[in-house]
GROMACS .gro file of C-alpha atoms in nm:
model
  491
    1MET     CA    1   6.212  27.568  14.559
    2GLU     CA    2   6.433  27.273  14.480
    3PRO     CA    3   6.815  27.351  14.502
    4LEU     CA    4   6.946  27.341  14.200
    5PRO     CA    5   7.249  27.222  14.010
    6ALA     CA    6   7.597  27.375  13.959
    7PRO     CA    7   7.601  27.572  13.628
    8SER     CA    8   7.882  27.512  13.357
    9PRO     CA    9   8.118  27.708  13.184
   10THR     CA   10   7.900  27.726  12.928
   11SER     CA   11   7.605  27.846  13.198
   12VAL     CA   12   7.783  28.106  13.327
   13ARG     CA   13   7.934  28.286  13.044
   14ILE     CA   14   7.547  28.260  12.868
   15THR     CA   15   7.414  28.476  13.226
   16GLY     CA   16   7.751  28.690  13.201
   17ASP     CA   17   7.671  28.802  12.923
   18HIS     CA   18   7.218  28.809  12.924
   19TYR     CA   19   7.358  29.027  13.253
   20GLN     CA   20   7.577  29.259  13.012
   21TRP     CA   21   7.293  29.323  12.759
   22LEU     CA   22   7.005  29.402  13.029
   23ILE     CA   23   7.312  29.664  13.108
   24ALA     CA   24   7.333  29.787  12.775
   25TRP     CA   25   6.908  29.773  12.729
   26ALA     CA   26   6.943  30.024  13.007
   27GLY     CA   27   7.180  30.237  12.877
   28CYS     CA   28   6.924  30.217  12.585
   29LEU     CA   29   6.649  30.341  12.833
   30THR     CA   30   6.800  30.634  12.865
   31LEU     CA   31   6.879  30.701  12.556
   32LEU     CA   32   6.525  30.691  12.426
   33ARG     CA   33   6.376  30.865  12.782
   34GLU     CA   34   6.620  31.138  12.768
   35ASN     CA   35   6.556  31.205  12.398
   36ALA     CA   36   6.211  31.232  12.375
   37ILE     CA   37   6.213  31.431  12.751
   38HIS     CA   38   6.501  31.663  12.579
   39ALA     CA   39   6.718  31.625  12.909
   40ALA     CA   40   6.990  31.910  12.890
   41ASN     CA   41   7.282  31.705  12.780
   42PRO     CA   42   7.110  31.350  12.693
   43VAL     CA   43   7.212  31.045  12.577
   44ILE     CA   44   7.312  31.009  12.195
   45SER     CA   45   7.433  30.659  12.156
   46VAL     CA   46   7.524  30.357  12.363
   47GLY     CA   47   7.840  30.175  12.295
   48VAL     CA   48   7.895  29.768  12.334
   49GLU     CA   49   8.181  29.657  12.342
   50ALA     CA   50   8.311  29.991  12.218
   51ASP     CA   51   8.619  30.062  12.020
   52ASP     CA   52   8.897  30.248  12.182
   53ALA     CA   53   8.747  30.233  12.577
   54GLY     CA   54   8.988  29.986  12.668
   55ASN     CA   55   8.917  29.757  12.996
   56LEU     CA   56   8.578  29.985  13.080
   57ASP     CA   57   8.381  29.893  12.707
   58ASP     CA   58   8.095  29.716  12.798
   59VAL     CA   59   7.873  29.947  12.795
   60VAL     CA   60   7.952  30.346  12.754
   61LEU     CA   61   7.665  30.623  12.705
   62LEU     CA   62   7.800  30.902  12.489
   63ARG     CA   63   7.662  31.208  12.581
   64ARG     CA   64   7.598  31.497  12.362
   65THR     CA   65   7.919  31.689  12.585
   66PRO     CA   66   8.174  31.503  12.838
   67PRO     CA   67   8.173  31.326  13.085
   68HIS     CA   68   8.133  31.057  12.864
   69THR     CA   69   7.995  30.677  13.066
   70TYR     CA   70   8.245  30.374  13.051
   71THR     CA   71   8.151  30.116  13.234
   72GLN     CA   72   8.285  29.767  13.314
   73VAL     CA   73   8.054  29.490  13.366
   74LYS     CA   74   8.167  29.144  13.576
   75TYR     CA   75   7.927  28.889  13.671
   76THR     CA   76   7.975  28.590  13.882
   77VAL     CA   77   7.737  28.281  14.007
   78SER     CA   78   7.950  28.239  14.298
   79SER     CA   79   7.906  28.450  14.624
   80SER     CA   80   8.305  28.382  14.725
   81THR     CA   81   8.445  28.663  14.612
   82PRO     CA   82   8.409  28.991  14.737
   83VAL     CA   83   8.473  29.301  14.619
   84ASN     CA   84   8.750  29.421  14.791
   85GLU     CA   85   9.124  29.463  14.769
   86GLU     CA   86   9.210  29.090  14.716
   87TYR     CA   87   8.936  29.123  14.441
   88LEU     CA   88   9.084  29.434  14.236
   89THR     CA   89   9.435  29.378  14.242
   90LYS     CA   90   9.485  29.035  14.194
   91PRO     CA   91   9.675  28.971  13.839
   92SER     CA   92   9.443  28.811  13.577
   93PRO     CA   93   9.445  28.368  13.530
   94THR     CA   94   9.642  28.460  13.238
   95GLY     CA   95   9.880  28.676  13.461
   96GLY     CA   96   9.766  28.987  13.315
   97PRO     CA   97   9.730  29.299  13.496
   98SER     CA   98   9.457  29.366  13.728
   99ILE     CA   99   9.094  29.459  13.723
  100LEU     CA  100   9.231  29.808  13.880
  101LYS     CA  101   9.548  29.827  13.694
  102LYS     CA  102   9.357  29.850  13.330
  103ILE     CA  103   9.087  30.034  13.498
  104ALA     CA  104   9.358  30.263  13.581
  105ARG     CA  105   9.519  30.238  13.199
  106THR     CA  106   9.216  30.321  13.056
  107TRP     CA  107   9.093  30.629  13.278
  108ARG     CA  108   9.478  30.815  13.138
  109THR     CA  109   9.404  30.719  12.799
  110LEU     CA  110   9.070  30.822  12.797
  111THR     CA  111   9.146  31.143  13.021
  112ALA     CA  112   9.537  31.197  12.815
  113ASP     CA  113   9.319  31.550  12.612
  114GLY     CA  114   9.176  31.641  12.938
  115ILE     CA  115   8.851  31.521  12.888
  116ALA     CA  116   8.599  31.445  13.230
  117VAL     CA  117   8.471  31.082  13.184
  118ASP     CA  118   8.221  30.910  13.392
  119LEU     CA  119   8.367  30.523  13.510
  120ALA     CA  120   8.197  30.191  13.644
  121LEU     CA  121   8.265  29.857  13.786
  122ILE     CA  122   7.910  29.704  13.773
  123THR     CA  123   7.891  29.344  13.929
  124ASN     CA  124   7.634  29.191  14.101
  125ARG     CA  125   7.953  29.100  14.364
  126ALA     CA  126   7.905  29.248  14.717
  127PRO     CA  127   8.112  29.461  14.890
  128ASP     CA  128   8.353  29.366  15.152
  129PRO     CA  129   8.299  29.522  15.465
  130SER     CA  130   8.633  29.439  15.571
  131ASP     CA  131   8.779  29.606  15.334
  132PRO     CA  132   8.904  30.013  15.447
  133LEU     CA  133   8.871  30.131  15.139
  134ILE     CA  134   8.556  29.969  15.016
  135ALA     CA  135   8.389  30.023  15.320
  136VAL     CA  136   8.388  30.354  15.306
  137ARG     CA  137   8.211  30.343  15.011
  138ASP     CA  138   7.900  30.589  15.017
  139ALA     CA  139   7.597  30.404  14.903
  140ARG     CA  140   7.424  30.765  14.754
  141THR     CA  141   7.741  30.771  14.499
  142GLN     CA  142   7.911  30.493  14.469
  143LEU     CA  143   8.216  30.653  14.505
  144LEU     CA  144   8.479  30.588  14.764
  145LEU     CA  145   8.534  30.912  14.788
  146PRO     CA  146   8.537  31.120  15.061
  147LYS     CA  147   8.612  30.887  15.305
  148ALA     CA  148   8.924  30.642  15.132
  149VAL     CA  149   9.145  30.957  15.094
  150GLU     CA  150   9.131  31.141  15.452
  151GLY     CA  151   9.246  30.878  15.676
  152THR     CA  152   9.669  30.943  15.756
  153GLU     CA  153   9.958  30.713  15.653
  154ARG     CA  154  10.003  30.508  15.907
  155SER     CA  155   9.598  30.424  15.927
  156LYS     CA  156   9.462  30.146  15.753
  157ILE     CA  157   9.273  30.304  15.484
  158GLY     CA  158   9.617  30.489  15.414
  159LYS     CA  159   9.764  30.213  15.386
  160ALA     CA  160   9.529  30.055  15.165
  161ARG     CA  161   9.518  30.360  14.999
  162ALA     CA  162   9.953  30.285  14.918
  163ARG     CA  163   9.867  29.963  14.796
  164TRP     CA  164   9.584  30.095  14.534
  165ALA     CA  165   9.809  30.316  14.396
  166GLU     CA  166  10.097  30.063  14.357
  167ASP     CA  167   9.868  29.836  14.162
  168ALA     CA  168   9.754  30.109  13.934
  169GLY     CA  169  10.066  30.257  13.882
  170LEU     CA  170   9.959  30.620  14.014
  171SER     CA  171  10.084  30.858  14.292
  172GLU     CA  172   9.858  30.899  14.532
  173THR     CA  173   9.697  31.170  14.388
  174GLU     CA  174   9.623  31.023  14.034
  175LEU     CA  175   9.454  30.791  14.237
  176HIS     CA  176   9.242  31.043  14.399
  177ASP     CA  177   9.171  31.173  14.064
  178LEU     CA  178   9.031  30.835  13.975
  179LEU     CA  179   8.833  30.762  14.258
  180SER     CA  180   8.690  31.085  14.170
  181HIS     CA  181   8.557  30.964  13.924
  182LEU     CA  182   8.500  30.612  13.987
  183ARG     CA  183   8.182  30.427  14.057
  184PHE     CA  184   8.149  30.090  14.241
  185ASP     CA  185   7.795  30.004  14.137
  186LEU     CA  186   7.760  29.677  14.350
  187SER     CA  187   7.545  29.398  14.427
  188ARG     CA  188   7.356  29.436  14.164
  189GLU     CA  189   7.234  29.118  14.130
  190LEU     CA  190   6.979  28.974  13.836
  191PRO     CA  191   6.643  29.034  14.077
  192HIS     CA  192   6.749  29.419  14.153
  193LEU     CA  193   6.894  29.471  13.827
  194GLN     CA  194   6.539  29.323  13.687
  195GLU     CA  195   6.342  29.543  13.924
  196GLN     CA  196   6.530  29.869  13.734
  197LEU     CA  197   6.456  29.784  13.371
  198GLN     CA  198   6.062  29.794  13.449
  199LEU     CA  199   6.047  30.121  13.646
  200LEU     CA  200   6.287  30.275  13.349
  201MET     CA  201   6.062  30.119  13.070
  202ALA     CA  202   5.774  30.246  13.251
  203ALA     CA  203   5.933  30.569  13.268
  204SER     CA  204   6.007  30.551  12.991
  205GLY     CA  205   5.646  30.467  12.797
  206LEU     CA  206   5.701  30.111  12.700
  207ARG     CA  207   5.573  29.788  12.818
  208TYR     CA  208   5.778  29.713  13.148
  209ASP     CA  209   5.660  29.299  13.225
  210GLY     CA  210   5.912  29.058  13.214
  211GLN     CA  211   5.900  28.982  12.897
  212ALA     CA  212   5.953  29.335  12.791
  213VAL     CA  213   6.270  29.360  12.947
  214ASP     CA  214   6.421  29.027  12.832
  215ASP     CA  215   6.275  29.172  12.474
  216GLY     CA  216   6.516  29.495  12.530
  217ALA     CA  217   6.753  29.262  12.581
  218ASN     CA  218   6.774  29.004  12.334
  219TRP     CA  219   6.754  29.261  12.089
  220VAL     CA  220   7.062  29.405  12.240
  221ALA     CA  221   7.274  29.054  12.217
  222GLN     CA  222   7.123  29.059  11.842
  223GLN     CA  223   7.260  29.365  11.776
  224VAL     CA  224   7.606  29.233  11.927
  225ARG     CA  225   7.591  28.941  11.699
  226ASN     CA  226   7.515  29.120  11.387
  227GLY     CA  227   7.837  29.343  11.468
  228HIS     CA  228   7.674  29.694  11.541
  229ARG     CA  229   7.830  29.760  11.810
  230THR     CA  230   7.725  30.150  11.861
  231ILE     CA  231   7.308  30.166  11.911
  232THR     CA  232   7.212  30.499  11.784
  233LEU     CA  233   6.895  30.663  11.843
  234ASP     CA  234   6.708  30.577  11.525
  235MET     CA  235   6.790  30.212  11.635
  236ALA     CA  236   6.671  30.207  11.999
  237ARG     CA  237   6.316  30.381  11.869
  238ALA     CA  238   6.277  30.120  11.565
  239ALA     CA  239   6.307  29.818  11.791
  240VAL     CA  240   6.053  30.013  12.024
  241ASP     CA  241   5.835  29.966  11.749
  242THR     CA  242   5.988  29.581  11.614
  243LEU     CA  243   5.911  29.540  11.967
  244ASN     CA  244   5.635  29.632  12.029
  245LEU     CA  245   5.717  29.849  12.330
  246LYS     CA  246   5.557  30.166  12.275
  247THR     CA  247   5.256  30.219  12.544
  248GLY     CA  248   5.274  30.606  12.656
  249PRO     CA  249   5.421  30.915  12.669
  250ALA     CA  250   5.811  30.907  12.770
  251ARG     CA  251   5.870  31.071  13.115
  252ALA     CA  252   6.081  31.232  13.349
  253VAL     CA  253   6.172  31.057  13.647
  254LEU     CA  254   6.121  31.219  13.996
  255SER     CA  255   6.328  30.985  14.292
  256ILE     CA  256   6.219  31.002  14.642
  257ALA     CA  257   6.342  30.769  14.859
  258THR     CA  258   6.270  30.732  15.278
  259LEU     CA  259   6.224  30.397  15.375
  260LYS     CA  260   6.487  30.272  15.118
  261PRO     CA  261   6.678  30.362  14.809
  262ASP     CA  262   6.559  30.375  14.496
  263PRO     CA  263   6.692  30.131  14.239
  264VAL     CA  264   6.686  30.407  13.950
  265ALA     CA  265   6.804  30.675  14.164
  266GLY     CA  266   7.111  30.689  13.943
  267GLU     CA  267   6.901  30.775  13.671
  268ALA     CA  268   6.640  30.954  13.799
  269ASP     CA  269   6.650  31.411  13.647
  270HIS     CA  270   6.558  31.416  14.041
  271THR     CA  271   6.657  31.339  14.372
  272ILE     CA  272   6.585  31.295  14.710
  273ASP     CA  273   6.737  31.069  14.934
  274TRP     CA  274   6.593  31.124  15.312
  275VAL     CA  275   6.694  30.740  15.334
  276ASP     CA  276   6.908  30.853  15.617
  277ARG     CA  277   6.748  31.106  15.765
  278PHE     CA  278   6.466  30.899  15.894
  279GLU     CA  279   6.447  30.744  16.168
  280THR     CA  280   6.545  30.351  16.188
  281SER     CA  281   6.785  30.099  15.999
  282SER     CA  282   6.451  29.944  15.882
  283GLU     CA  283   6.242  29.996  15.565
  284PHE     CA  284   5.972  29.858  15.716
  285THR     CA  285   5.988  30.108  16.094
  286LYS     CA  286   6.103  30.455  15.918
  287ARG     CA  287   5.831  30.631  15.992
  288ARG     CA  288   5.970  31.016  16.105
  289PRO     CA  289   6.257  31.219  15.968
  290LEU     CA  290   6.551  31.144  16.265
  291THR     CA  291   6.641  31.511  16.407
  292PRO     CA  292   6.747  31.710  16.367
  293SER     CA  293   6.620  31.640  16.038
  294THR     CA  294   6.224  31.761  16.004
  295TRP     CA  295   5.904  31.738  15.815
  296ALA     CA  296   5.921  32.115  15.714
  297GLN     CA  297   6.287  32.024  15.542
  298LEU     CA  298   6.136  31.796  15.371
  299GLN     CA  299   5.855  31.949  15.269
  300GLU     CA  300   6.055  32.157  15.106
  301ASP     CA  301   6.260  31.956  14.949
  302ILE     CA  302   5.946  31.798  14.800
  303GLU     CA  303   5.798  32.133  14.670
  304ALA     CA  304   6.108  32.229  14.512
  305ALA     CA  305   6.090  31.943  14.317
  306PRO     CA  306   5.929  32.062  13.956
  307ALA     CA  307   6.171  32.346  13.974
  308HIS     CA  308   6.439  32.093  13.900
  309LEU     CA  309   6.289  31.964  13.628
  310HIS     CA  310   6.325  32.226  13.445
  311GLY     CA  311   5.912  32.245  13.310
  312SER     CA  312   5.867  31.846  13.325
  313THR     CA  313   5.482  31.823  13.283
  314ALA     CA  314   5.516  31.423  13.253
  315ILE     CA  315   5.658  31.268  13.571
  316SER     CA  316   5.731  30.920  13.662
  317VAL     CA  317   5.765  30.887  14.115
  318THR     CA  318   5.979  30.649  14.157
  319GLY     CA  319   6.136  30.521  14.488
  320SER     CA  320   5.996  30.438  14.903
  321LEU     CA  321   5.690  30.668  15.051
  322ARG     CA  322   5.521  30.680  15.333
  323LEU     CA  323   5.147  30.828  15.282
  324ALA     CA  324   5.205  31.217  15.377
  325PRO     CA  325   5.485  31.284  15.148
  326ALA     CA  326   5.367  31.112  14.907
  327PHE     CA  327   5.009  31.320  14.932
  328LEU     CA  328   5.277  31.593  14.916
  329THR     CA  329   5.395  31.454  14.661
  330GLY     CA  330   5.097  31.486  14.392
  331THR     CA  331   5.011  31.848  14.608
  332ALA     CA  332   5.354  31.913  14.485
  333PHE     CA  333   5.207  31.847  14.121
  334ARG     CA  334   4.910  31.906  14.112
  335MET     CA  335   4.628  31.889  13.828
  336VAL     CA  336   4.643  32.284  13.807
  337THR     CA  337   4.971  32.353  13.645
  338GLY     CA  338   4.927  32.117  13.387
  339ALA     CA  339   5.135  31.795  13.514
  340ASP     CA  340   5.049  31.452  13.400
  341LEU     CA  341   5.189  31.258  13.754
  342ALA     CA  342   5.210  30.813  13.696
  343VAL     CA  343   5.400  30.588  13.997
  344LEU     CA  344   5.389  30.197  13.972
  345GLN     CA  345   5.179  30.059  14.283
  346ARG     CA  346   5.048  29.649  14.294
  347GLY     CA  347   5.313  29.596  13.935
  348GLN     CA  348   4.999  29.844  13.753
  349LEU     CA  349   5.140  30.230  13.654
  350TRP     CA  350   4.852  30.456  13.769
  351SER     CA  351   4.891  30.783  13.620
  352THR     CA  352   4.649  31.093  13.686
  353SER     CA  353   4.591  31.101  13.305
  354ASP     CA  354   4.358  30.735  13.284
  355THR     CA  355   4.048  30.780  13.260
  356TYR     CA  356   3.729  30.650  13.394
  357ASP     CA  357   3.385  30.624  13.306
  358THR     CA  358   3.216  30.824  13.580
  359ASN     CA  359   3.318  30.973  13.966
  360CYS     CA  360   3.354  30.683  14.274
  361ASP     CA  361   3.144  30.926  14.535
  362PRO     CA  362   3.300  30.722  14.830
  363THR     CA  363   3.080  30.651  15.192
  364VAL     CA  364   3.087  30.903  15.420
  365GLU     CA  365   3.036  30.815  15.840
  366GLU     CA  366   3.037  31.122  16.092
  367HIS     CA  367   3.172  31.188  16.501
  368ASP     CA  368   3.134  31.461  16.609
  369VAL     CA  369   3.473  31.607  16.759
  370ASP     CA  370   3.359  31.938  16.918
  371GLN     CA  371   3.679  32.085  17.008
  372GLY     CA  372   3.716  32.364  16.781
  373GLU     CA  373   3.603  32.473  16.417
  374ASP     CA  374   3.825  32.317  16.214
  375LEU     CA  375   3.749  31.941  15.984
  376ALA     CA  376   3.870  31.646  16.068
  377VAL     CA  377   3.876  31.386  15.748
  378GLY     CA  378   4.052  30.998  15.779
  379ILE     CA  379   4.041  30.820  15.470
  380ASN     CA  380   4.032  30.491  15.494
  381VAL     CA  381   4.104  30.227  15.234
  382THR     CA  382   4.253  29.960  15.368
  383VAL     CA  383   4.208  29.911  15.765
  384ARG     CA  384   3.981  29.747  15.955
  385PRO     CA  385   3.701  30.063  15.994
  386GLN     CA  386   3.666  30.055  16.365
  387ASP     CA  387   3.979  30.067  16.420
  388PHE     CA  388   4.125  30.301  16.200
  389THR     CA  389   3.831  30.561  16.296
  390LYS     CA  390   3.956  30.476  16.710
  391ASP     CA  391   4.295  30.567  16.650
  392VAL     CA  392   4.229  30.869  16.447
  393LEU     CA  393   3.941  30.949  16.725
  394ASP     CA  394   4.205  30.905  17.053
  395HIS     CA  395   4.483  31.114  16.831
  396LEU     CA  396   4.205  31.424  16.755
  397ARG     CA  397   4.121  31.424  17.165
  398GLU     CA  398   4.427  31.311  17.293
  399GLN     CA  399   4.574  31.650  17.090
  400ASN     CA  400   4.300  31.857  17.146
  401THR     CA  401   4.228  31.971  16.747
  402PRO     CA  402   4.046  32.200  16.751
  403ALA     CA  403   3.792  32.004  16.475
  404SER     CA  404   3.411  32.041  16.471
  405LYS     CA  405   3.338  31.679  16.344
  406LEU     CA  406   3.562  31.375  16.179
  407LEU     CA  407   3.451  31.266  15.840
  408ILE     CA  408   3.521  30.878  15.775
  409LEU     CA  409   3.564  30.851  15.380
  410THR     CA  410   3.567  30.519  15.252
  411PRO     CA  411   3.531  30.320  14.923
  412PRO     CA  412   3.182  30.191  14.846
  413ALA     CA  413   3.285  29.868  14.905
  414GLY     CA  414   3.433  29.976  15.235
  415PRO     CA  415   3.794  29.896  15.343
  416LYS     CA  416   3.941  29.575  15.183
  417ASP     CA  417   4.216  29.450  14.943
  418GLY     CA  418   4.136  29.480  14.597
  419SER     CA  419   3.862  29.821  14.711
  420VAL     CA  420   4.041  29.969  14.427
  421PRO     CA  421   4.222  29.717  14.191
  422ASP     CA  422   4.355  29.973  13.894
  423SER     CA  423   4.415  30.316  13.807
  424GLN     CA  424   4.054  30.425  13.689
  425ALA     CA  425   3.936  30.297  13.944
  426ALA     CA  426   4.158  30.547  14.199
  427ASN     CA  427   4.142  30.925  14.004
  428ALA     CA  428   3.728  30.813  13.994
  429LEU     CA  429   3.744  30.759  14.395
  430ALA     CA  430   3.996  31.034  14.395
  431VAL     CA  431   3.782  31.318  14.286
  432GLY     CA  432   3.493  31.122  14.446
  433ILE     CA  433   3.669  31.181  14.723
  434ARG     CA  434   3.750  31.564  14.698
  435ASP     CA  435   3.413  31.652  14.516
  436THR     CA  436   3.278  31.525  14.843
  437LEU     CA  437   3.563  31.735  15.091
  438ARG     CA  438   3.476  32.045  14.890
  439ARG     CA  439   3.182  32.040  14.966
  440ALA     CA  440   3.203  31.927  15.350
  441THR     CA  441   3.498  32.196  15.400
  442ARG     CA  442   3.299  32.547  15.217
  443THR     CA  443   3.321  32.694  15.606
  444THR     CA  444   3.563  32.502  15.734
  445PRO     CA  445   3.862  32.728  15.847
  446GLN     CA  446   4.093  32.364  15.790
  447ILE     CA  447   4.129  32.011  15.718
  448HIS     CA  448   4.329  31.715  15.910
  449LEU     CA  449   4.411  31.452  15.698
  450PHE     CA  450   4.441  31.099  15.770
  451LEU     CA  451   4.570  30.832  15.527
  452ALA     CA  452   4.511  30.483  15.464
  453CYS     CA  453   4.554  30.387  15.136
  454PRO     CA  454   4.728  30.292  14.903
  455MET     CA  455   5.052  30.497  14.819
  456GLY     CA  456   4.935  30.544  14.444
  457LEU     CA  457   4.610  30.685  14.582
  458ALA     CA  458   4.726  30.901  14.820
  459VAL     CA  459   4.948  31.078  14.495
  460LEU     CA  460   4.637  31.110  14.270
  461LEU     CA  461   4.460  31.251  14.507
  462GLY     CA  462   4.705  31.503  14.641
  463HIS     CA  463   4.723  31.557  14.270
  464ARG     CA  464   4.368  31.679  14.277
  465TRP     CA  465   4.383  31.876  14.619
  466ASN     CA  466   4.237  32.196  14.479
  467ARG     CA  467   3.917  32.407  14.580
  468LEU     CA  468   3.915  32.308  14.921
  469ARG     CA  469   4.080  32.434  15.302
  470ARG     CA  470   4.438  32.436  15.374
  471THR     CA  471   4.568  32.098  15.518
  472VAL     CA  472   4.725  31.954  15.781
  473VAL     CA  473   4.829  31.627  15.625
  474TYR     CA  474   4.912  31.337  15.890
  475GLU     CA  475   5.190  31.050  15.919
  476ASP     CA  476   5.117  30.733  16.161
  477VAL     CA  477   5.429  30.703  16.340
  478ARG     CA  478   5.328  30.420  16.596
  479THR     CA  479   5.420  30.571  16.846
  480ALA     CA  480   5.212  30.708  17.195
  481GLN     CA  481   5.075  30.962  17.034
  482GLY     CA  482   4.975  30.750  16.733
  483TYR     CA  483   5.027  31.014  16.473
  484GLU     CA  484   5.172  31.338  16.348
  485ALA     CA  485   5.177  31.647  16.183
  486ALA     CA  486   5.374  31.613  15.879
  487PHE     CA  487   5.314  31.924  15.668
  488THR     CA  488   5.066  32.181  15.613
  489ILE     CA  489   4.967  32.289  15.265
  490GLU     CA  490   4.768  32.533  15.097
  491ALA     CA  491   4.512  32.423  14.880
   0.00000   0.00000   0.00000
């Protein structure tokens, strides 16, 4: 890509406005989805440059009962100014109050009657890793607490805390209270924001292509130009109809992250965050829990997810999962419970409710193991057949797994990119695999399952994993032993 010319002041202003309209559209999606799924405390309106919200008026989410969310949105085209003490406490270009002082004044006004609030600073600026307080921000909650109040008065954190309190015009006790409600939503770049919006639109049962995202943001901009500072549920619903966005049901959002943070975790109805509980710091090499965390603990968390969704039957699974946890997620919401799961796969929404013409029976290849009465099953959609089969056989023999034979199941076209092109094909193959295994496991005590397939197929397959045998699901951990038993599932 060729470098672009420096942006003009008009370009900066227009891009900053569009950034704010995107965040407001995200609020509209929350308004639509939470009311559609009958959330316990839904958003009831979205304010844009709202009245009586002080310096946190850019986007305001009013809920049925507090806390309401008040947001300040800051966009920059330059990466030269990170979020740190200097940025937050510097007077405005005209000599007015700093960002921190404005937020503190607004917080005092909003909480004067004792009503709790949720405050957020949203910006594409990055956090300054050398700043004593910003550096201790918890990426999961976006709060500076608890670490921002742990240092002594003489520590770097304590001295910075005193300076912040002085600039904000607060006591340190008041600053502590403010920071317990103020989220620093940082490094929210435009591509990241657009990805989040696509996921939210998919979960809301709307078109989720780039044009649909822009249409939503442009609609918000038009409301602002027309003088509407409050967007109601009826207005948002009318926009969906006018923009022709509706494609399916709104869904509860289940966020499960094991490889990298989920951009929609903050909007999810239930969140399972295991990113810091998996080995290594790279999303590409995370393969198993980091001691003392265990597969059993992750299984307990995933299997408890339905109870946290309070009976929701239409569910969108977001986040980043390897195959064993994805399969387990499908089994936690099995078809017999009436659940409908959906997951984004290759830019498409793969849903367990998608229809297809006929089952897709897999090709079956059998290998003798002769080490017991169980059945080993390898489902291979993506790996070279000789490599996958050898790896599984080597593991079975080295670990003396009590299996009589290994069945390798592949799509009729063979394991290759594009062999499962869409949701309909994935559902047809999942049913074909399940029915094939029902016939093959009538006298088998237990199944040992190895997966090499798209994550979406693992979810769809787990969803249909019933009338089978107890199943041990293995994860490819890329160690000397190759695979590791992750979960045991009653089927």
